[in-house]
Coordinates of C-alpha atoms and ligand atoms in Angstrom, one line a residue:
M5 CA 48.4 -76.7 -15.2
K6 CA 44.9 -76.9 -13.7
Q7 CA 45.0 -76.4 -9.9
W8 CA 42.8 -79.4 -9.2
W9 CA 44.0 -79.6 -5.7
K10 CA 42.1 -76.5 -4.8
E11 CA 38.9 -78.2 -5.8
S12 CA 39.7 -81.5 -4.1
V13 CA 38.9 -83.0 -0.7
V14 CA 41.7 -85.1 0.7
Y15 CA 41.3 -88.2 2.9
Q16 CA 44.2 -89.3 5.1
I17 CA 44.8 -93.0 5.6
Y18 CA 47.0 -94.2 8.4
P19 CA 47.6 -97.7 6.9
R20 CA 48.4 -99.5 10.1
S21 CA 44.9 -98.7 11.5
F22 CA 42.7 -98.7 8.4
A23 CA 41.9 -102.2 7.3
D24 CA 43.7 -105.5 7.8
S25 CA 43.3 -108.0 4.9
N26 CA 45.4 -110.9 6.2
G27 CA 44.5 -111.2 9.9
D28 CA 47.9 -110.2 11.3
G29 CA 46.3 -107.4 13.3
I30 CA 48.0 -104.7 11.2
G31 CA 46.3 -102.8 8.4
D32 CA 47.8 -103.2 5.0
L33 CA 47.6 -102.1 1.3
N34 CA 45.2 -104.8 0.3
G35 CA 43.0 -103.7 3.1
I36 CA 43.0 -100.2 1.5
T37 CA 42.2 -101.6 -2.0
E38 CA 39.3 -103.5 -0.6
H39 CA 37.8 -100.2 0.8
L40 CA 38.3 -98.0 -2.2
D41 CA 34.6 -98.3 -3.0
Y42 CA 33.8 -96.8 0.4
L43 CA 36.0 -93.8 -0.3
Q44 CA 34.5 -93.4 -3.8
D45 CA 31.1 -93.4 -2.2
L46 CA 32.2 -90.8 0.3
G47 CA 33.3 -88.7 -2.7
V48 CA 36.9 -87.8 -1.8
D49 CA 39.3 -87.0 -4.6
V50 CA 42.6 -87.7 -3.1
I51 CA 44.1 -90.1 -0.5
W52 CA 47.1 -89.0 1.5
L53 CA 48.8 -92.2 2.5
S54 CA 50.9 -92.1 5.7
P55 CA 54.2 -93.9 5.1
V56 CA 54.1 -97.4 3.6
Y57 CA 57.8 -97.7 3.0
Q58 CA 60.2 -100.3 4.5
S59 CA 60.7 -99.3 8.2
P60 CA 61.7 -100.9 11.5
N61 CA 58.6 -99.0 12.9
D62 CA 60.2 -97.1 15.7
D63 CA 57.7 -94.3 14.8
N64 CA 55.2 -96.3 12.8
G65 CA 56.8 -95.9 9.4
Y66 CA 58.0 -92.3 9.8
D67 CA 61.5 -93.9 10.2
I68 CA 62.2 -95.2 6.7
S69 CA 65.0 -97.7 5.9
D70 CA 64.3 -98.0 2.2
Y71 CA 62.3 -95.4 0.3
Q72 CA 61.8 -97.7 -2.7
A73 CA 60.4 -100.7 -0.9
I74 CA 57.1 -101.5 0.8
M75 CA 57.0 -102.3 4.5
S76 CA 56.5 -106.1 4.7
D77 CA 53.7 -105.6 7.3
F78 CA 51.8 -103.7 4.6
G79 CA 52.3 -106.0 1.7
T80 CA 54.4 -105.9 -1.5
M81 CA 55.2 -103.5 -4.3
E82 CA 52.7 -105.4 -6.5
D83 CA 50.0 -104.7 -3.8
Y84 CA 51.0 -101.1 -4.0
D85 CA 50.8 -100.9 -7.8
R86 CA 47.4 -102.6 -7.7
M87 CA 46.1 -100.2 -5.1
L88 CA 47.3 -97.2 -7.1
S89 CA 45.7 -98.5 -10.3
E90 CA 42.4 -99.4 -8.6
A91 CA 42.3 -96.0 -7.0
H92 CA 42.9 -94.3 -10.3
K93 CA 40.2 -96.4 -11.9
R94 CA 37.8 -94.8 -9.4
G95 CA 39.1 -91.3 -10.0
I96 CA 40.9 -91.2 -6.7
K97 CA 44.5 -89.8 -6.6
I98 CA 47.2 -91.0 -4.3
V99 CA 49.5 -88.6 -2.4
M100 CA 52.5 -90.2 -0.7
D101 CA 54.0 -89.2 2.6
L102 CA 57.6 -88.0 1.9
V103 CA 59.7 -88.3 5.1
V104 CA 63.1 -86.8 4.2
N105 CA 64.1 -84.6 7.2
H106 CA 65.4 -87.9 8.6
T107 CA 65.7 -91.6 7.7
S108 CA 65.8 -94.6 9.9
D109 CA 69.1 -95.5 11.5
E110 CA 68.7 -98.7 9.7
H111 CA 68.8 -97.0 6.3
Q112 CA 71.8 -98.1 4.3
W113 CA 73.1 -94.5 4.1
F114 CA 73.2 -94.3 7.9
V115 CA 74.7 -97.7 8.3
E116 CA 77.5 -96.5 6.1
S117 CA 77.7 -93.1 7.7
K118 CA 78.2 -94.5 11.1
K119 CA 81.1 -96.7 10.0
S120 CA 83.9 -94.1 9.9
K121 CA 84.6 -90.4 9.7
D122 CA 85.8 -90.8 6.1
N123 CA 83.0 -93.0 4.8
Q124 CA 81.5 -91.5 1.7
Y125 CA 78.1 -91.3 3.4
R126 CA 79.5 -89.7 6.6
D127 CA 78.3 -86.3 5.4
Y128 CA 74.8 -87.5 4.6
Y129 CA 73.9 -86.9 8.3
I130 CA 74.7 -84.2 10.9
W131 CA 77.7 -85.2 13.0
K132 CA 79.2 -83.0 15.6
E133 CA 82.0 -83.2 18.3
G134 CA 80.8 -83.1 21.9
K135 CA 81.3 -80.1 24.1
N136 CA 83.2 -80.6 27.4
G137 CA 82.4 -84.3 27.3
K138 CA 78.7 -83.6 26.7
E139 CA 76.3 -83.2 23.8
P140 CA 77.1 -80.4 21.3
N141 CA 74.2 -78.4 22.6
N142 CA 71.2 -78.6 24.9
W143 CA 68.5 -79.4 22.3
G144 CA 65.8 -81.9 23.2
G145 CA 64.3 -84.4 20.7
C146 CA 60.6 -84.2 19.9
F147 CA 60.1 -87.7 21.4
G148 CA 62.0 -87.0 24.6
G149 CA 65.6 -87.0 25.7
S150 CA 68.5 -85.2 24.0
A151 CA 68.4 -84.5 20.3
W152 CA 72.0 -85.9 20.1
E153 CA 73.1 -89.5 20.3
Y154 CA 76.7 -90.4 21.1
D155 CA 78.5 -92.8 18.8
K156 CA 81.3 -94.6 20.6
E157 CA 82.9 -95.8 17.4
T158 CA 83.9 -92.4 16.1
D159 CA 83.5 -90.4 19.3
M160 CA 81.0 -88.0 17.8
Y161 CA 77.3 -87.2 18.2
F162 CA 74.6 -87.3 15.5
L163 CA 71.5 -85.1 15.4
H164 CA 68.0 -86.6 15.7
C165 CA 65.2 -84.1 16.1
F166 CA 62.9 -87.1 16.6
S167 CA 63.8 -90.5 18.1
K168 CA 67.4 -91.7 18.2
K169 CA 66.4 -94.1 15.5
Q170 CA 65.5 -91.2 13.2
P171 CA 68.8 -89.4 12.4
D172 CA 68.4 -86.1 10.5
L173 CA 69.7 -85.9 7.0
N174 CA 72.2 -83.2 6.1
W175 CA 70.5 -81.2 3.4
E176 CA 73.5 -79.0 2.9
N177 CA 75.1 -81.9 1.1
P178 CA 74.1 -81.6 -2.6
Q179 CA 74.5 -85.4 -2.9
V180 CA 71.7 -85.9 -0.3
R181 CA 69.4 -83.5 -2.2
K182 CA 70.1 -85.4 -5.4
E183 CA 69.4 -88.8 -3.9
V184 CA 66.1 -87.4 -2.5
F185 CA 65.1 -85.8 -5.7
D186 CA 65.9 -89.0 -7.7
M187 CA 63.8 -91.1 -5.3
M188 CA 60.9 -88.6 -5.7
S189 CA 61.1 -88.8 -9.5
W190 CA 61.0 -92.5 -9.3
W191 CA 57.7 -92.4 -7.4
C192 CA 56.4 -89.7 -9.8
E193 CA 57.3 -91.9 -12.8
K194 CA 55.2 -94.7 -11.2
G195 CA 52.2 -92.4 -11.5
I196 CA 51.6 -91.1 -8.0
D197 CA 49.8 -87.8 -7.6
G198 CA 51.7 -85.8 -5.1
F199 CA 53.6 -85.6 -1.8
R200 CA 52.7 -84.6 1.7
M201 CA 56.1 -83.6 3.1
D202 CA 56.7 -84.6 6.7
V203 CA 58.3 -81.8 8.8
I204 CA 59.7 -80.2 5.7
S205 CA 60.2 -76.9 7.4
M206 CA 63.0 -78.6 9.4
I207 CA 65.4 -79.5 6.7
S208 CA 67.7 -76.5 7.1
K209 CA 69.4 -76.0 10.5
D210 CA 71.0 -72.9 11.9
P211 CA 74.7 -73.6 11.2
A212 CA 75.7 -72.1 14.6
F213 CA 73.7 -74.8 16.5
P214 CA 73.1 -72.5 19.5
D215 CA 71.6 -73.7 22.8
G216 CA 67.8 -73.4 23.0
E217 CA 65.7 -71.9 25.7
V218 CA 64.7 -74.3 28.5
R219 CA 61.1 -73.5 29.2
N220 CA 59.6 -76.7 30.6
G221 CA 61.2 -80.0 30.7
L222 CA 64.8 -80.9 30.8
Y223 CA 66.1 -79.7 27.4
G224 CA 66.4 -76.6 25.2
D225 CA 63.9 -75.8 22.5
N226 CA 65.4 -76.3 19.1
G227 CA 62.4 -74.9 17.3
P228 CA 63.9 -71.5 16.4
F229 CA 67.1 -73.1 15.0
V230 CA 65.7 -76.0 13.1
C231 CA 62.3 -74.7 11.7
N232 CA 62.3 -72.4 8.7
G233 CA 66.1 -72.3 8.6
P234 CA 68.3 -70.3 6.3
H235 CA 68.2 -72.5 3.2
V236 CA 64.8 -74.1 3.4
H237 CA 63.3 -72.1 0.6
E238 CA 66.3 -72.5 -1.6
Y239 CA 66.2 -76.3 -1.2
L240 CA 62.4 -76.4 -1.9
R241 CA 62.8 -74.3 -5.1
E242 CA 65.5 -76.6 -6.2
M243 CA 63.2 -79.6 -5.5
N244 CA 60.5 -77.8 -7.5
Q245 CA 62.8 -77.3 -10.5
E246 CA 64.3 -80.8 -10.4
V247 CA 61.1 -82.8 -9.7
L248 CA 57.8 -81.1 -8.8
S249 CA 57.5 -78.8 -11.9
K250 CA 57.8 -81.8 -14.2
Y251 CA 54.6 -83.5 -13.0
D252 CA 51.0 -82.7 -12.5
I253 CA 51.0 -83.4 -8.8
M254 CA 50.0 -81.7 -5.6
T255 CA 52.3 -80.9 -2.7
V256 CA 51.6 -80.0 0.9
G257 CA 54.3 -79.3 3.3
E258 CA 54.0 -80.0 7.0
A259 CA 55.4 -76.7 8.4
A260 CA 55.8 -76.7 12.1
G261 CA 56.4 -73.2 13.5
V262 CA 55.5 -71.5 10.2
T263 CA 54.4 -67.9 10.3
I264 CA 52.0 -66.4 7.7
E265 CA 54.9 -64.5 6.1
E266 CA 56.8 -67.8 5.8
A267 CA 53.8 -69.6 4.4
K268 CA 53.6 -67.2 1.6
K269 CA 57.0 -68.2 0.6
Y270 CA 56.4 -72.0 0.9
A271 CA 53.1 -72.0 -0.8
G272 CA 52.9 -68.6 -2.5
E273 CA 50.9 -68.6 -5.8
T274 CA 54.1 -67.4 -7.5
T275 CA 57.0 -68.5 -5.5
G276 CA 57.5 -71.9 -7.1
E277 CA 57.8 -74.1 -4.0
L278 CA 54.8 -76.1 -2.8
N279 CA 51.0 -75.8 -3.3
M280 CA 50.1 -75.4 0.4
V281 CA 51.4 -76.0 3.9
F282 CA 49.9 -77.4 7.1
Q283 CA 50.2 -74.9 9.9
F284 CA 49.4 -75.8 13.4
E285 CA 48.4 -72.7 15.3
H286 CA 44.9 -73.8 15.9
V287 CA 45.9 -77.1 17.3
E288 CA 48.8 -75.8 19.4
L289 CA 46.8 -73.3 21.4
G290 CA 46.4 -73.7 25.1
D291 CA 48.4 -74.2 28.2
H292 CA 51.9 -75.5 27.6
R293 CA 53.1 -76.0 31.1
I294 CA 54.1 -79.6 30.3
G295 CA 55.2 -79.3 26.8
K296 CA 52.4 -80.0 24.3
W297 CA 50.5 -81.9 27.0
S298 CA 47.4 -80.1 28.2
A299 CA 44.0 -81.3 29.2
K300 CA 42.5 -77.8 29.1
E301 CA 39.9 -76.6 26.7
V302 CA 40.8 -73.7 24.4
P303 CA 38.3 -70.7 24.3
L304 CA 36.5 -70.3 21.0
K305 CA 37.8 -66.8 20.7
D306 CA 41.4 -67.9 20.5
L307 CA 40.6 -70.8 18.1
R308 CA 38.7 -68.5 15.8
E309 CA 41.3 -65.7 15.9
A310 CA 44.0 -68.2 14.9
M311 CA 42.0 -69.7 12.1
N312 CA 40.6 -66.4 10.7
R313 CA 44.1 -64.9 10.6
W314 CA 45.2 -67.6 8.2
Q315 CA 42.0 -67.3 6.1
I316 CA 42.4 -63.5 5.8
N317 CA 46.1 -63.1 5.3
L318 CA 46.6 -65.9 2.7
E319 CA 43.8 -64.5 0.5
G320 CA 45.0 -64.3 -3.1
K321 CA 48.6 -65.0 -2.0
A322 CA 48.8 -68.6 -1.0
W323 CA 46.4 -71.5 -0.4
N324 CA 45.2 -72.9 3.0
S325 CA 45.0 -76.5 4.1
L326 CA 42.1 -77.1 6.4
F327 CA 42.1 -79.8 9.1
W328 CA 40.9 -80.5 12.6
D329 CA 42.9 -83.6 13.2
N330 CA 45.3 -86.1 11.7
H331 CA 47.4 -89.0 12.9
D332 CA 49.3 -86.7 15.3
Q333 CA 46.3 -85.1 16.9
P334 CA 43.4 -86.2 19.1
R335 CA 40.0 -86.8 17.5
A336 CA 38.3 -83.7 16.3
V337 CA 34.9 -84.3 17.9
S338 CA 36.5 -85.1 21.3
R339 CA 38.7 -82.0 21.2
F340 CA 36.6 -79.3 19.6
G341 CA 33.1 -80.7 19.8
D342 CA 31.4 -82.9 22.4
D343 CA 31.7 -86.6 22.2
S344 CA 29.0 -87.5 24.8
P345 CA 26.2 -89.6 23.2
M346 CA 23.9 -86.6 23.4
Y347 CA 25.9 -84.3 21.3
R348 CA 28.5 -86.4 19.4
E349 CA 26.8 -86.5 16.0
V350 CA 25.5 -82.9 16.0
S351 CA 28.8 -81.5 17.1
A352 CA 30.8 -83.6 14.6
K353 CA 28.6 -82.3 11.8
M354 CA 29.0 -78.7 13.2
L355 CA 32.8 -79.0 13.0
A356 CA 32.7 -80.4 9.5
T357 CA 30.5 -77.5 8.3
C358 CA 32.8 -75.0 10.0
L359 CA 35.9 -76.4 8.3
H360 CA 34.6 -77.4 4.8
M361 CA 32.9 -74.0 4.2
M362 CA 36.2 -72.2 4.8
K363 CA 38.6 -71.4 2.0
G364 CA 41.3 -74.0 1.3
T365 CA 41.6 -77.7 0.7
P366 CA 39.8 -79.8 3.4
Y367 CA 41.5 -82.8 4.8
I368 CA 39.5 -85.6 6.5
Y369 CA 41.4 -88.0 8.8
Q370 CA 40.1 -91.6 8.6
G371 CA 37.2 -92.1 10.9
E372 CA 36.5 -88.4 11.3
E373 CA 33.7 -88.9 8.7
L374 CA 32.1 -91.2 11.2
G375 CA 32.6 -88.9 14.2
M376 CA 35.0 -91.4 15.8
T377 CA 36.1 -90.3 19.3
N378 CA 39.3 -90.4 21.4
A379 CA 40.2 -93.8 22.8
Y380 CA 40.7 -92.4 26.4
F381 CA 43.0 -95.4 27.3
S382 CA 43.4 -95.4 31.1
K383 CA 46.4 -97.7 31.3
L384 CA 49.8 -96.9 30.0
E385 CA 50.1 -100.4 28.6
D386 CA 47.4 -99.7 26.1
Y387 CA 49.4 -96.9 24.5
R388 CA 51.7 -97.7 21.5
D389 CA 52.9 -94.3 20.5
I390 CA 56.6 -93.6 21.2
E391 CA 55.9 -89.9 21.9
S392 CA 53.2 -90.6 24.5
I393 CA 55.1 -93.3 26.3
N394 CA 58.4 -91.4 26.4
A395 CA 56.7 -88.2 27.5
Y396 CA 54.9 -90.0 30.3
H397 CA 58.2 -91.3 31.7
E398 CA 60.2 -88.2 31.1
Y399 CA 57.7 -85.9 32.9
T400 CA 56.7 -88.1 35.7
E401 CA 60.2 -89.5 36.5
N402 CA 61.7 -86.0 36.7
G403 CA 59.0 -84.6 38.9
L404 CA 57.6 -82.3 36.2
A405 CA 54.1 -83.8 36.2
G406 CA 52.1 -86.1 38.5
K407 CA 51.2 -89.6 37.2
E408 CA 47.5 -89.0 37.2
E409 CA 47.9 -85.6 35.7
M410 CA 50.0 -87.1 32.9
M411 CA 47.6 -89.9 32.3
N412 CA 44.8 -87.3 31.9
C413 CA 46.9 -85.4 29.4
L414 CA 47.5 -88.6 27.4
K415 CA 43.7 -89.2 27.3
E416 CA 43.1 -85.8 25.8
I417 CA 46.2 -85.3 23.6
S418 CA 48.0 -88.6 22.8
R419 CA 48.4 -89.4 19.1
D420 CA 47.1 -92.9 19.8
N421 CA 43.6 -91.4 20.1
A422 CA 43.6 -91.1 16.4
R423 CA 45.4 -94.4 15.8
T424 CA 42.8 -96.9 17.1
P425 CA 41.5 -99.1 14.3
M426 CA 39.0 -97.8 11.8
Q427 CA 35.5 -98.9 12.8
W428 CA 33.9 -100.7 9.9
N429 CA 31.0 -102.7 11.4
T430 CA 29.8 -104.5 14.4
K431 CA 31.8 -107.6 13.9
E432 CA 34.6 -108.5 16.3
N433 CA 37.3 -105.8 16.3
A434 CA 35.0 -103.5 14.4
G435 CA 35.7 -105.5 11.3
F436 CA 39.2 -104.1 11.2
T437 CA 41.0 -107.5 11.6
T438 CA 40.2 -111.1 12.3
G439 CA 43.4 -111.3 14.3
T440 CA 44.5 -109.4 17.4
P441 CA 44.7 -105.6 16.6
W442 CA 48.1 -104.0 17.1
I443 CA 46.3 -101.3 19.2
K444 CA 43.0 -101.7 21.0
V445 CA 39.8 -100.9 19.1
N446 CA 37.7 -98.2 20.6
K447 CA 34.9 -99.8 22.7
N448 CA 32.2 -97.7 21.1
Y449 CA 32.4 -99.4 17.7
L450 CA 29.0 -101.1 18.2
E451 CA 27.4 -97.6 18.0
I452 CA 29.9 -95.8 15.8
N453 CA 30.8 -97.7 12.6
A454 CA 30.8 -97.2 8.8
E455 CA 28.2 -99.9 8.0
A456 CA 25.6 -98.4 10.3
E457 CA 26.3 -94.8 9.2
M458 CA 26.2 -95.5 5.5
A459 CA 22.7 -97.0 6.1
E460 CA 21.5 -94.1 8.2
K461 CA 20.3 -91.1 6.3
D462 CA 21.2 -88.5 9.0
S463 CA 24.5 -89.9 10.0
V464 CA 27.8 -88.0 10.3
Y465 CA 29.0 -90.0 7.3
N466 CA 26.2 -88.9 5.1
Y467 CA 26.7 -85.3 6.3
Y468 CA 30.3 -85.4 5.1
K469 CA 29.2 -86.9 1.9
K470 CA 26.9 -84.0 1.3
L471 CA 29.5 -81.4 2.2
I472 CA 31.9 -83.0 -0.3
R473 CA 29.3 -83.0 -3.0
L474 CA 28.4 -79.4 -2.3
R475 CA 31.9 -78.4 -3.0
K476 CA 31.7 -79.9 -6.5
E477 CA 28.4 -78.0 -7.1
N478 CA 29.3 -74.6 -5.8
E479 CA 32.4 -72.9 -7.1
I480 CA 32.0 -70.3 -4.4
M481 CA 33.0 -72.9 -1.8
V482 CA 36.3 -73.2 -3.6
H483 CA 37.0 -69.7 -4.7
G484 CA 34.9 -67.3 -2.6
R485 CA 36.7 -64.7 -0.5
F486 CA 36.5 -65.3 3.3
N487 CA 35.1 -62.6 5.4
P488 CA 34.8 -63.0 9.2
L489 CA 31.5 -62.2 11.1
L490 CA 30.7 -61.9 14.8
E491 CA 34.3 -61.6 15.7
E492 CA 33.5 -60.7 19.3
D493 CA 31.1 -63.6 20.0
D494 CA 32.2 -66.1 22.6
H495 CA 30.1 -69.0 21.4
I496 CA 29.4 -68.7 17.7
Y497 CA 31.9 -69.1 14.8
A498 CA 30.5 -67.2 11.8
Y499 CA 31.8 -66.0 8.5
E500 CA 30.7 -65.4 4.9
R501 CA 32.2 -66.4 1.5
L502 CA 31.8 -64.0 -1.4
W503 CA 32.1 -64.8 -5.0
E504 CA 30.8 -63.2 -8.2
G505 CA 27.7 -61.6 -6.6
E506 CA 26.9 -64.7 -4.5
K507 CA 27.4 -65.1 -0.8
I508 CA 27.3 -68.0 1.7
V509 CA 26.7 -67.2 5.3
V510 CA 27.9 -69.8 7.8
A511 CA 27.3 -69.9 11.5
C512 CA 28.3 -72.6 14.0
N513 CA 27.4 -72.8 17.6
F514 CA 30.3 -74.3 19.5
T515 CA 28.4 -74.8 22.7
K516 CA 25.6 -77.0 24.1
E517 CA 23.5 -74.0 25.0
V518 CA 21.0 -72.2 22.7
Q519 CA 22.6 -69.0 21.5
A520 CA 21.0 -65.9 20.1
C521 CA 22.0 -65.2 16.5
D522 CA 20.5 -62.7 14.1
L523 CA 22.7 -63.4 11.1
F524 CA 19.9 -65.2 9.1
R525 CA 17.2 -62.6 9.7
G526 CA 16.4 -61.2 6.3
L527 CA 18.0 -64.1 4.4
E528 CA 14.8 -66.1 4.3
D529 CA 15.0 -66.2 0.5
G530 CA 18.4 -67.7 0.6
K531 CA 19.0 -71.4 -0.1
E532 CA 20.0 -73.5 2.8
L533 CA 23.0 -75.5 1.6
I534 CA 23.4 -77.6 4.7
S535 CA 22.4 -77.8 8.3
N536 CA 22.7 -80.3 11.1
Y537 CA 19.1 -79.5 12.4
K538 CA 15.9 -80.2 10.6
E539 CA 14.8 -76.6 10.9
H540 CA 16.5 -73.4 11.7
K541 CA 14.7 -71.2 14.2
T542 CA 15.2 -67.5 13.2
G543 CA 17.0 -65.6 15.9
V544 CA 18.8 -68.5 17.6
L545 CA 21.2 -71.4 17.1
Q546 CA 20.4 -74.7 18.8
P547 CA 23.1 -76.6 20.7
Y548 CA 26.0 -77.2 18.2
E549 CA 23.8 -76.0 15.4
A550 CA 25.6 -75.3 12.1
I551 CA 24.0 -73.8 9.0
A552 CA 25.2 -72.5 5.7
V553 CA 22.9 -70.3 3.5
L554 CA 23.6 -69.3 -0.1
C555 CA 22.3 -66.0 -1.2
K556 CA 22.3 -64.7 -4.8
Ligands
GLO628 C1 54.5 -85.0 12.5 C2 54.6 -86.3 11.8 C3 54.8 -87.3 12.8 C4 56.2 -88.0 12.8 C5 57.3 -87.0 12.8 C6 58.6 -87.7 12.5 O1 55.2 -84.2 12.9 O2 53.5 -86.4 11.0 O3 53.9 -88.3 12.8 O4 56.3 -88.7 14.0 O5 57.2 -86.0 11.8 O6 58.7 -88.2 11.2

């Protein structure tokens, strides 16, 4: 089968925040359909749709109560089918979010499982006896508290690596795997084009369930015992045989805690599991004194070292996914660029160049193509995210962080920064809804919005559009080997791509100061593919300048 996913650019939609068609303040499927022309204009090939399944929304749809029904807030199955066919008409593929490490506690399987120890669904989930009247071990859940919830009815605990409304499925049970595979086939038969697999590296747990190390916070880290567990590759190969290999689809696994060696198994050219994984090293750097919460900037050297390592070591063996942000991360320009009015546009374009010129499939998170910024909410009431709210309480109420310190961390890191509504135009609520938006719109929508940027030749939007087009015109952008340059530089991220006698040299200034750079001396005959400045001055890079030059 043709590996079309290598040539593609993927656009992630977080449906709740994309476009609301019926005025209830919540984005929906018809809202997406109405904006497919926009995505076609941008030129993306694939949409990764965050979950749209029926869900009580404890974690905005990542807690699914019925995998074969659509969340009523988002519309109906007819709306879904229409969106799928309208996307296909425009040559845009749809990749579904597959959340099968856990379900909602309101899923019928769990409702049954909870009823009694001998219920036929009991073993669909991970139930354990308590230890000395306490939880089976010291693991913490990703959204705060213990990872175990006590059930009075049967006097046992069930495991939930995320919220207590997200019980973990027991993948050791062949019946669970069969149910999941059947459900996946059902979606494939509908004509979808792939799956992004939520926390798929967590589906096989260490059977010993040992205590985890308590580093910061109140609970033990379960990472080493739930990520990349003993049977994960076996299960994914089975999934590949039973489902994936039968369809022309793309797959990307979200693989928390994955090493390069592991990634070669998940996404190896010949290992028969998935097409690629998301790894998180470059977004998890920095100070971890209060869990993932840190307001400190990461030095370019560390960032580059992490990203280059993946570029170099997967070469020829597995395929990279490239991203700066998604629905779980702060906004790219606020985190890695400079979102002040002076440098927002130029630094957003610089980041785009740096990422899209690398080897792998680039992912754009909705609004990134406009250079949307963090929300920087200053009141806790403005936050909606379960992770942010729980972390605030857990850390401040147990004396692990000060209130102001924690609010500053939320401003920099909270997932809600990425979840504020898409900024379409200058109308009320940025054109996202005619009602009251479920989360506040970023105040800067009068300056930053799609309508204005589509009309402005030099906008961030038109820059992304050009980058996407360049990928279609230059095979070297897809297949060229990556070779790092200036590896000791503190300010410039530079590399080259090499392919059949051609070469692209890329340099990105990650600072607001002018930096000396001799990389382009002698390349005057090369063709400038793209740059965020009108003119490149030989010998230097202007503040946040990015440039890519093709040489034959
Ligand atoms: C990342 C997911 C995140 C979900 C979590 C639970 O880890 O994308 O948004 O909250 O996985 O499903």
